[in-house]
């Protein structure tokens, strides 16, 4: 019974095969990373800024000094800032299995605390990360003793050729929307233009929804259900407005070097050609926090050390993969808690 506590012997016995498979998947990926000359690092979870994306929500706490004074700190939503500082310090290939925390995220595919596998390649193109991820999905199946990733009645063969398409092409194919017509270089957007096309496509949205809100509605309702069916999908070239940490594409500044990897309609990984311009990064972070304040009435501080480190950071690509989700698909588990050794109560 699913309402039986996870720590009862009978429930644990049911869950244990998937948990042991999770361990094998992690060991296989760790071995592959070592063979590729990655250094595994251990970023801190307690930070002064948990990330500066409008719709990411952190857990806040207080650090108490020896003098009794307090200062606000956060559990990180990603190890990204710390890892990029390590790139600035001179590391070139680094990876981390990091516990991260995201508030307001709970459900069959979400846990408030989860494991993120994040890795970076200095001096290498972001398309290399697509190859990395495809190999990791194959390794996950091999370690779990299967040939397919499975979830919610869908399956995905990670050994089949990968499908790669741009976000603009996906919007055209699955929603009949000309997304590029609503974009301007530098992250500018035409909210009314996207709203008109979205309404014509029969997709509902709120009168107060921003361009980003409408974009997300189309993505979730019309695009994601088609991704990763039968084979891996790499959804590439996100609008610059949806890629606060990514470089603009050299051939079209309306788009950015950001991609996501899907299997069985589930997003598994989010990769970037990393932005290294401190002034541009500050501008984007401030815009994101303005939006967060508008929608949620709060904002997070900027990590000034991170912005300073960007000036020393080499060109690089980086990616974050939801490791628990990968274990869930590799074991055909219906819920993410089925592959967590000790789920959050």
Tab-separated table of C-alpha atoms in Angstrom:
chain	number	residue	atom	x	y	z
A	1	UNK	CA	0.000	0.000	0.000
A	2	UNK	CA	1.360	3.384	-0.963
A	3	UNK	CA	0.146	4.954	2.301
A	4	UNK	CA	2.324	2.583	4.315
A	5	UNK	CA	5.362	4.460	5.712
A	6	UNK	CA	8.493	3.918	3.645
A	7	UNK	CA	10.401	2.704	6.699
A	8	UNK	CA	8.195	-0.328	7.397
A	9	UNK	CA	9.975	-3.600	6.548
A	10	UNK	CA	7.430	-4.749	3.954
A	11	UNK	CA	7.394	-1.415	2.111
A	12	UNK	CA	11.185	-1.207	2.212
A	13	UNK	CA	11.448	-4.731	0.784
A	14	UNK	CA	9.278	-3.637	-2.142
A	15	UNK	CA	11.378	-0.518	-2.732
A	16	UNK	CA	14.798	-2.060	-2.211
A	17	UNK	CA	15.403	-3.439	-5.743
A	18	UNK	CA	14.950	0.043	-7.244
A	19	UNK	CA	17.163	1.573	-4.564
A	20	UNK	CA	19.956	-0.899	-5.266
A	21	UNK	CA	19.576	-0.186	-8.992
A	22	UNK	CA	19.909	3.522	-8.194
A	23	UNK	CA	23.250	2.778	-6.512
A	24	UNK	CA	24.452	0.832	-9.537
A	25	UNK	CA	23.460	3.693	-11.871
A	26	UNK	CA	25.332	6.190	-9.721
A	27	UNK	CA	28.419	3.975	-9.596
A	28	UNK	CA	28.360	3.516	-13.386
A	29	UNK	CA	28.124	7.240	-14.020
A	30	UNK	CA	30.839	7.984	-11.471
A	31	UNK	CA	33.104	5.512	-13.206
A	32	UNK	CA	32.430	7.059	-16.609
A	33	UNK	CA	33.127	10.562	-15.295
A	34	UNK	CA	36.431	9.373	-13.840
A	35	UNK	CA	37.354	7.758	-17.158
A	36	UNK	CA	36.643	11.116	-18.843
A	37	UNK	CA	39.054	12.862	-16.435
A	38	UNK	CA	36.392	14.703	-14.459
A	39	UNK	CA	37.258	15.695	-10.903
A	40	UNK	CA	34.388	15.122	-8.488
A	41	UNK	CA	33.912	18.158	-6.240
A	42	UNK	CA	31.785	18.807	-3.174
A	43	UNK	CA	30.115	22.260	-3.232
A	44	UNK	CA	28.612	23.742	-0.066
A	45	UNK	CA	24.834	23.588	0.346
A	46	UNK	CA	24.623	26.746	2.488
A	47	UNK	CA	24.943	29.894	0.376
A	48	UNK	CA	24.305	33.635	0.435
A	49	UNK	CA	22.332	33.497	-2.829
A	50	UNK	CA	20.347	30.402	-3.829
A	51	UNK	CA	20.123	31.376	-7.510
A	52	UNK	CA	18.526	34.267	-9.319
A	53	UNK	CA	15.826	32.810	-11.526
A	54	UNK	CA	12.370	34.288	-11.075
A	55	UNK	CA	10.470	31.036	-10.592
A	56	UNK	CA	12.971	29.108	-8.471
A	57	UNK	CA	12.102	29.115	-4.771
A	58	UNK	CA	14.620	28.455	-2.007
A	59	UNK	CA	14.593	27.481	1.660
A	60	UNK	CA	15.886	30.297	3.853
A	61	UNK	CA	17.659	30.042	7.201
A	62	UNK	CA	19.744	32.237	9.529
A	63	UNK	CA	23.418	31.944	10.375
A	64	UNK	CA	24.223	33.071	13.925
A	65	UNK	CA	27.662	34.570	14.500
A	66	UNK	CA	29.755	34.318	17.648
A	67	UNK	CA	28.519	37.782	18.583
A	68	UNK	CA	24.899	36.641	18.374
A	69	UNK	CA	24.265	38.565	15.161
A	70	UNK	CA	22.352	36.891	12.361
A	71	UNK	CA	22.421	36.949	8.593
A	72	UNK	CA	20.076	35.417	6.047
A	73	UNK	CA	21.395	32.372	4.158
A	74	UNK	CA	19.830	29.749	1.902
A	75	UNK	CA	20.042	26.104	0.938
A	76	UNK	CA	21.183	26.126	-2.671
A	77	UNK	CA	18.853	25.270	-5.552
A	78	UNK	CA	21.901	24.238	-7.605
A	79	UNK	CA	25.666	23.964	-7.007
A	80	UNK	CA	26.217	26.158	-10.087
A	81	UNK	CA	27.709	29.277	-8.518
A	82	UNK	CA	30.266	27.347	-6.470
A	83	UNK	CA	31.252	25.164	-9.402
A	84	UNK	CA	31.754	28.118	-11.718
A	85	UNK	CA	34.001	29.676	-9.092
A	86	UNK	CA	36.067	26.475	-9.282
A	87	UNK	CA	36.300	26.917	-13.063
A	88	UNK	CA	37.518	30.463	-12.451
A	89	UNK	CA	40.086	29.024	-10.039
A	90	UNK	CA	41.514	26.821	-12.775
A	91	UNK	CA	39.582	23.539	-12.809
A	92	UNK	CA	38.645	22.363	-16.301
A	93	UNK	CA	36.417	19.282	-15.928
A	94	UNK	CA	34.386	19.004	-12.742
A	95	UNK	CA	31.286	17.127	-11.618
A	96	UNK	CA	29.198	16.884	-8.457
A	97	UNK	CA	26.376	14.740	-7.112
A	98	UNK	CA	24.818	17.450	-4.962
A	99	UNK	CA	21.772	17.447	-2.729
A	100	UNK	CA	19.737	20.540	-3.606
A	101	UNK	CA	16.522	22.059	-2.275
A	102	UNK	CA	13.659	23.722	-4.137
A	103	UNK	CA	10.597	25.025	-2.356
A	104	UNK	CA	7.106	24.805	-3.859
A	105	UNK	CA	8.132	21.659	-5.783
A	106	UNK	CA	6.452	18.450	-4.676
A	107	UNK	CA	4.713	15.665	-6.602
A	108	UNK	CA	5.282	12.363	-8.430
A	109	UNK	CA	8.298	13.839	-10.298
A	110	UNK	CA	9.395	16.404	-7.702
A	111	UNK	CA	10.883	16.292	-4.234
A	112	UNK	CA	11.682	19.268	-2.016
A	113	UNK	CA	15.171	17.775	-1.603
A	114	UNK	CA	16.755	15.858	-4.465
A	115	UNK	CA	20.082	14.881	-6.016
A	116	UNK	CA	21.405	16.904	-8.930
A	117	UNK	CA	24.291	15.685	-11.052
A	118	UNK	CA	26.034	18.760	-12.433
A	119	UNK	CA	29.150	18.820	-14.611
A	120	UNK	CA	31.215	21.346	-16.559
A	121	UNK	CA	33.658	21.273	-19.451
A	122	UNK	CA	35.943	24.302	-19.820
A	123	UNK	CA	36.845	25.213	-23.386
A	124	UNK	CA	34.347	22.783	-24.944
A	125	UNK	CA	31.170	23.413	-26.936
A	126	UNK	CA	27.821	22.865	-25.284
A	127	UNK	CA	26.911	20.194	-27.845
A	128	UNK	CA	29.474	17.941	-26.128
A	129	UNK	CA	27.129	17.861	-23.134
A	130	UNK	CA	24.384	16.415	-25.320
A	131	UNK	CA	26.696	13.493	-26.077
A	132	UNK	CA	27.565	13.131	-22.380
A	133	UNK	CA	23.925	12.986	-21.371
A	134	UNK	CA	22.995	10.455	-24.029
A	135	UNK	CA	25.779	8.173	-22.815
A	136	UNK	CA	24.684	8.565	-19.185
A	137	UNK	CA	21.144	7.526	-20.081
A	138	UNK	CA	22.547	4.424	-21.767
A	139	UNK	CA	24.692	3.680	-18.718
A	140	UNK	CA	21.632	4.044	-16.473
A	141	UNK	CA	19.762	1.399	-18.469
A	142	UNK	CA	22.746	-0.939	-18.543
A	143	UNK	CA	23.246	-0.640	-14.781
A	144	UNK	CA	19.537	-1.165	-14.094
A	145	UNK	CA	19.422	-4.224	-16.360
A	146	UNK	CA	17.101	-2.828	-19.020
A	147	UNK	CA	17.197	-1.419	-22.548
A	148	UNK	CA	14.538	1.241	-22.120
A	149	UNK	CA	13.571	4.132	-19.909
A	150	UNK	CA	9.908	3.913	-18.851
A	151	UNK	CA	7.404	6.267	-17.246
A	152	UNK	CA	3.644	6.722	-17.200
A	153	UNK	CA	2.999	4.292	-20.036
A	154	UNK	CA	5.713	5.711	-22.283
A	155	UNK	CA	9.112	4.298	-23.123
A	156	UNK	CA	12.326	5.677	-24.577
A	157	UNK	CA	15.231	3.828	-26.174
A	158	UNK	CA	18.434	5.705	-25.255
A	159	UNK	CA	20.398	3.574	-27.740
A	160	UNK	CA	18.368	4.940	-30.678
A	161	UNK	CA	19.549	8.034	-32.597
A	162	UNK	CA	18.826	11.202	-30.610
A	163	UNK	CA	16.190	13.639	-31.870
A	164	UNK	CA	17.420	17.241	-31.781
A	165	UNK	CA	15.145	20.166	-32.543
A	166	UNK	CA	15.020	23.842	-31.689
A	167	UNK	CA	12.386	25.321	-29.403
A	168	UNK	CA	11.162	27.459	-32.305
A	169	UNK	CA	10.730	24.380	-34.498
A	170	UNK	CA	8.891	22.545	-31.713
A	171	UNK	CA	6.486	25.486	-31.293
A	172	UNK	CA	5.849	25.516	-35.041
A	173	UNK	CA	5.391	21.747	-35.295
A	174	UNK	CA	3.234	21.138	-32.219
A	175	UNK	CA	1.410	24.452	-31.655
A	176	UNK	CA	1.520	26.272	-35.011
A	177	UNK	CA	3.250	29.248	-33.360
A	178	UNK	CA	6.004	31.373	-34.947
A	179	UNK	CA	8.010	31.894	-31.776
A	180	UNK	CA	10.899	33.772	-33.380
A	181	UNK	CA	8.461	36.458	-34.552
A	182	UNK	CA	7.848	37.315	-30.889
A	183	UNK	CA	11.543	37.666	-30.013
A	184	UNK	CA	14.070	40.495	-30.328
A	185	UNK	CA	17.882	40.361	-29.924
A	186	UNK	CA	19.102	40.686	-26.341
A	187	UNK	CA	16.114	38.994	-24.736
A	188	UNK	CA	13.339	41.331	-25.850
A	189	UNK	CA	9.867	39.804	-26.271
A	190	UNK	CA	6.510	40.687	-27.839
A	191	UNK	CA	3.945	39.584	-25.288
A	192	UNK	CA	0.894	40.593	-27.316
A	193	UNK	CA	2.207	38.864	-30.423
A	194	UNK	CA	2.686	35.581	-28.561
A	195	UNK	CA	-0.666	35.999	-26.833
A	196	UNK	CA	-2.487	36.383	-30.151
A	197	UNK	CA	-0.862	33.288	-31.643
A	198	UNK	CA	-1.460	31.275	-28.474
A	199	UNK	CA	-5.138	32.213	-28.396
A	200	UNK	CA	-5.466	31.256	-32.074
A	201	UNK	CA	-3.957	27.864	-31.191
A	202	UNK	CA	-6.698	27.340	-28.613
A	203	UNK	CA	-4.448	27.459	-25.567
A	204	UNK	CA	-5.866	29.237	-22.514
A	205	UNK	CA	-3.834	31.765	-20.511
A	206	UNK	CA	-4.470	34.562	-18.027
A	207	UNK	CA	-4.986	38.214	-18.943
A	208	UNK	CA	-2.120	39.154	-16.630
A	209	UNK	CA	0.250	36.454	-17.877
A	210	UNK	CA	3.621	37.706	-19.127
A	211	UNK	CA	5.369	36.509	-22.287
A	212	UNK	CA	7.276	34.024	-20.121
A	213	UNK	CA	4.073	32.733	-18.514
A	214	UNK	CA	2.465	32.166	-21.901
A	215	UNK	CA	5.621	30.521	-23.249
A	216	UNK	CA	5.581	28.082	-20.326
A	217	UNK	CA	1.901	27.237	-20.847
A	218	UNK	CA	2.487	26.346	-24.491
A	219	UNK	CA	5.600	24.344	-23.623
A	220	UNK	CA	3.866	22.281	-20.944
A	221	UNK	CA	0.567	21.783	-22.772
A	222	UNK	CA	1.597	21.271	-26.389
A	223	UNK	CA	5.333	20.592	-26.592
A	224	UNK	CA	6.552	18.449	-23.684
A	225	UNK	CA	4.037	15.586	-24.200
A	226	UNK	CA	5.680	14.914	-27.591
A	227	UNK	CA	9.281	14.871	-26.355
A	228	UNK	CA	11.332	11.780	-25.623
A	229	UNK	CA	8.794	9.370	-27.080
A	230	UNK	CA	10.602	6.289	-28.318
A	231	UNK	CA	13.977	8.049	-28.296
A	232	UNK	CA	15.773	10.857	-26.476
A	233	UNK	CA	14.824	14.399	-27.472
A	234	UNK	CA	17.233	17.323	-27.135
A	235	UNK	CA	15.202	20.547	-27.157
A	236	UNK	CA	17.779	23.109	-28.237
A	237	UNK	CA	18.192	26.879	-28.765
A	238	UNK	CA	15.895	28.314	-26.104
A	239	UNK	CA	14.747	31.919	-26.462
A	240	UNK	CA	17.312	34.270	-24.920
A	241	UNK	CA	14.575	35.506	-22.582
A	242	UNK	CA	14.396	31.978	-21.099
A	243	UNK	CA	18.147	31.469	-20.730
A	244	UNK	CA	19.472	33.854	-18.094
A	245	UNK	CA	22.739	31.935	-17.673
A	246	UNK	CA	23.484	31.082	-21.307
A	247	UNK	CA	25.385	32.686	-24.177
A	248	UNK	CA	23.438	33.994	-27.150
A	249	UNK	CA	23.631	31.884	-30.319
A	250	UNK	CA	26.240	33.292	-32.688
A	251	UNK	CA	23.939	33.101	-35.715
A	252	UNK	CA	20.786	34.512	-34.066
A	253	UNK	CA	20.935	36.520	-30.800
A	254	UNK	CA	17.218	35.959	-30.272
A	255	UNK	CA	18.134	32.404	-29.273
A	256	UNK	CA	20.582	31.088	-26.695
A	257	UNK	CA	22.885	28.109	-26.184
A	258	UNK	CA	20.503	26.341	-23.840
A	259	UNK	CA	18.994	22.889	-24.257
A	260	UNK	CA	16.964	20.397	-22.272
A	261	UNK	CA	16.979	16.610	-22.541
A	262	UNK	CA	13.690	14.671	-22.444
A	263	UNK	CA	12.795	11.004	-22.122
A	264	UNK	CA	9.217	9.717	-21.868
A	265	UNK	CA	7.941	13.303	-21.798
A	266	UNK	CA	10.035	13.982	-18.661
A	267	UNK	CA	12.695	16.686	-18.524
A	268	UNK	CA	15.923	15.120	-17.260
A	269	UNK	CA	18.668	17.682	-17.888
A	270	UNK	CA	19.222	21.376	-18.579
A	271	UNK	CA	22.455	22.446	-20.311
A	272	UNK	CA	24.143	25.703	-21.344
A	273	UNK	CA	26.920	27.319	-23.229
A	274	UNK	CA	27.804	29.417	-20.207
A	275	UNK	CA	27.563	33.195	-20.096
A	276	UNK	CA	30.819	34.693	-18.744
A	277	UNK	CA	30.155	38.444	-19.117
A	278	UNK	CA	29.745	39.810	-15.544
A	279	UNK	CA	27.908	42.984	-16.611
A	280	UNK	CA	25.443	41.097	-18.795
A	281	UNK	CA	24.941	38.455	-16.104
A	282	UNK	CA	24.189	41.156	-13.522
A	283	UNK	CA	21.660	42.759	-15.869
A	284	UNK	CA	19.897	39.447	-16.415
A	285	UNK	CA	19.874	38.562	-12.714
A	286	UNK	CA	18.399	41.935	-11.811
A	287	UNK	CA	15.700	41.509	-14.460
A	288	UNK	CA	14.891	38.061	-13.073
A	289	UNK	CA	14.659	39.400	-9.539
A	290	UNK	CA	12.432	42.265	-10.672
A	291	UNK	CA	10.093	39.663	-12.135
A	292	UNK	CA	10.266	37.556	-8.965
A	293	UNK	CA	9.352	40.586	-6.888
A	294	UNK	CA	6.468	41.415	-9.218
A	295	UNK	CA	5.010	37.913	-9.090
A	296	UNK	CA	5.953	36.659	-5.607
A	297	UNK	CA	6.791	39.803	-3.638
A	298	UNK	CA	10.368	38.769	-2.799
A	299	UNK	CA	13.859	38.790	-4.293
A	300	UNK	CA	17.148	37.053	-3.532
A	301	UNK	CA	20.496	38.814	-3.162
A	302	UNK	CA	23.148	38.572	-5.849
A	303	UNK	CA	26.320	36.617	-5.160
A	304	UNK	CA	28.901	39.340	-5.757
A	305	UNK	CA	31.774	36.843	-5.488
A	306	UNK	CA	30.196	34.816	-8.280
A	307	UNK	CA	29.870	37.869	-10.526
A	308	UNK	CA	33.502	38.774	-9.816
A	309	UNK	CA	34.619	35.211	-10.586
A	310	UNK	CA	32.939	35.323	-14.004
A	311	UNK	CA	35.631	37.732	-15.167
A	312	UNK	CA	38.183	34.925	-14.610
A	313	UNK	CA	36.044	32.028	-15.806
A	314	UNK	CA	37.084	30.482	-19.139
A	315	UNK	CA	34.576	29.725	-21.903
A	316	UNK	CA	32.730	26.628	-20.723
A	317	UNK	CA	29.657	24.490	-21.025
A	318	UNK	CA	27.684	23.120	-18.088
A	319	UNK	CA	24.663	20.968	-17.376
A	320	UNK	CA	22.470	19.793	-14.507
A	321	UNK	CA	20.717	16.410	-14.555
A	322	UNK	CA	17.990	15.303	-12.157
A	323	UNK	CA	19.592	12.094	-10.945
A	324	UNK	CA	16.547	10.824	-9.039
A	325	UNK	CA	14.387	11.242	-12.151
A	326	UNK	CA	16.895	9.263	-14.186
A	327	UNK	CA	16.838	6.480	-11.587
A	328	UNK	CA	13.036	6.602	-11.627
A	329	UNK	CA	12.891	6.110	-15.412
A	330	UNK	CA	15.618	3.452	-15.438
A	331	UNK	CA	13.697	1.371	-12.881
A	332	UNK	CA	10.208	2.200	-14.242
A	333	UNK	CA	9.263	3.522	-10.799
A	334	UNK	CA	5.998	5.508	-10.859
A	335	UNK	CA	7.084	8.129	-8.307
A	336	UNK	CA	10.330	9.842	-7.461
A	337	UNK	CA	10.020	8.827	-3.800
A	338	UNK	CA	10.314	5.192	-4.892
A	339	UNK	CA	14.004	5.752	-5.728
A	340	UNK	CA	14.892	7.918	-2.693
A	341	UNK	CA	16.491	5.913	0.101
A	342	UNK	CA	14.770	8.068	2.714
A	343	UNK	CA	12.088	10.346	1.210
A	344	UNK	CA	11.376	13.729	2.750
A	345	UNK	CA	8.549	13.293	5.252
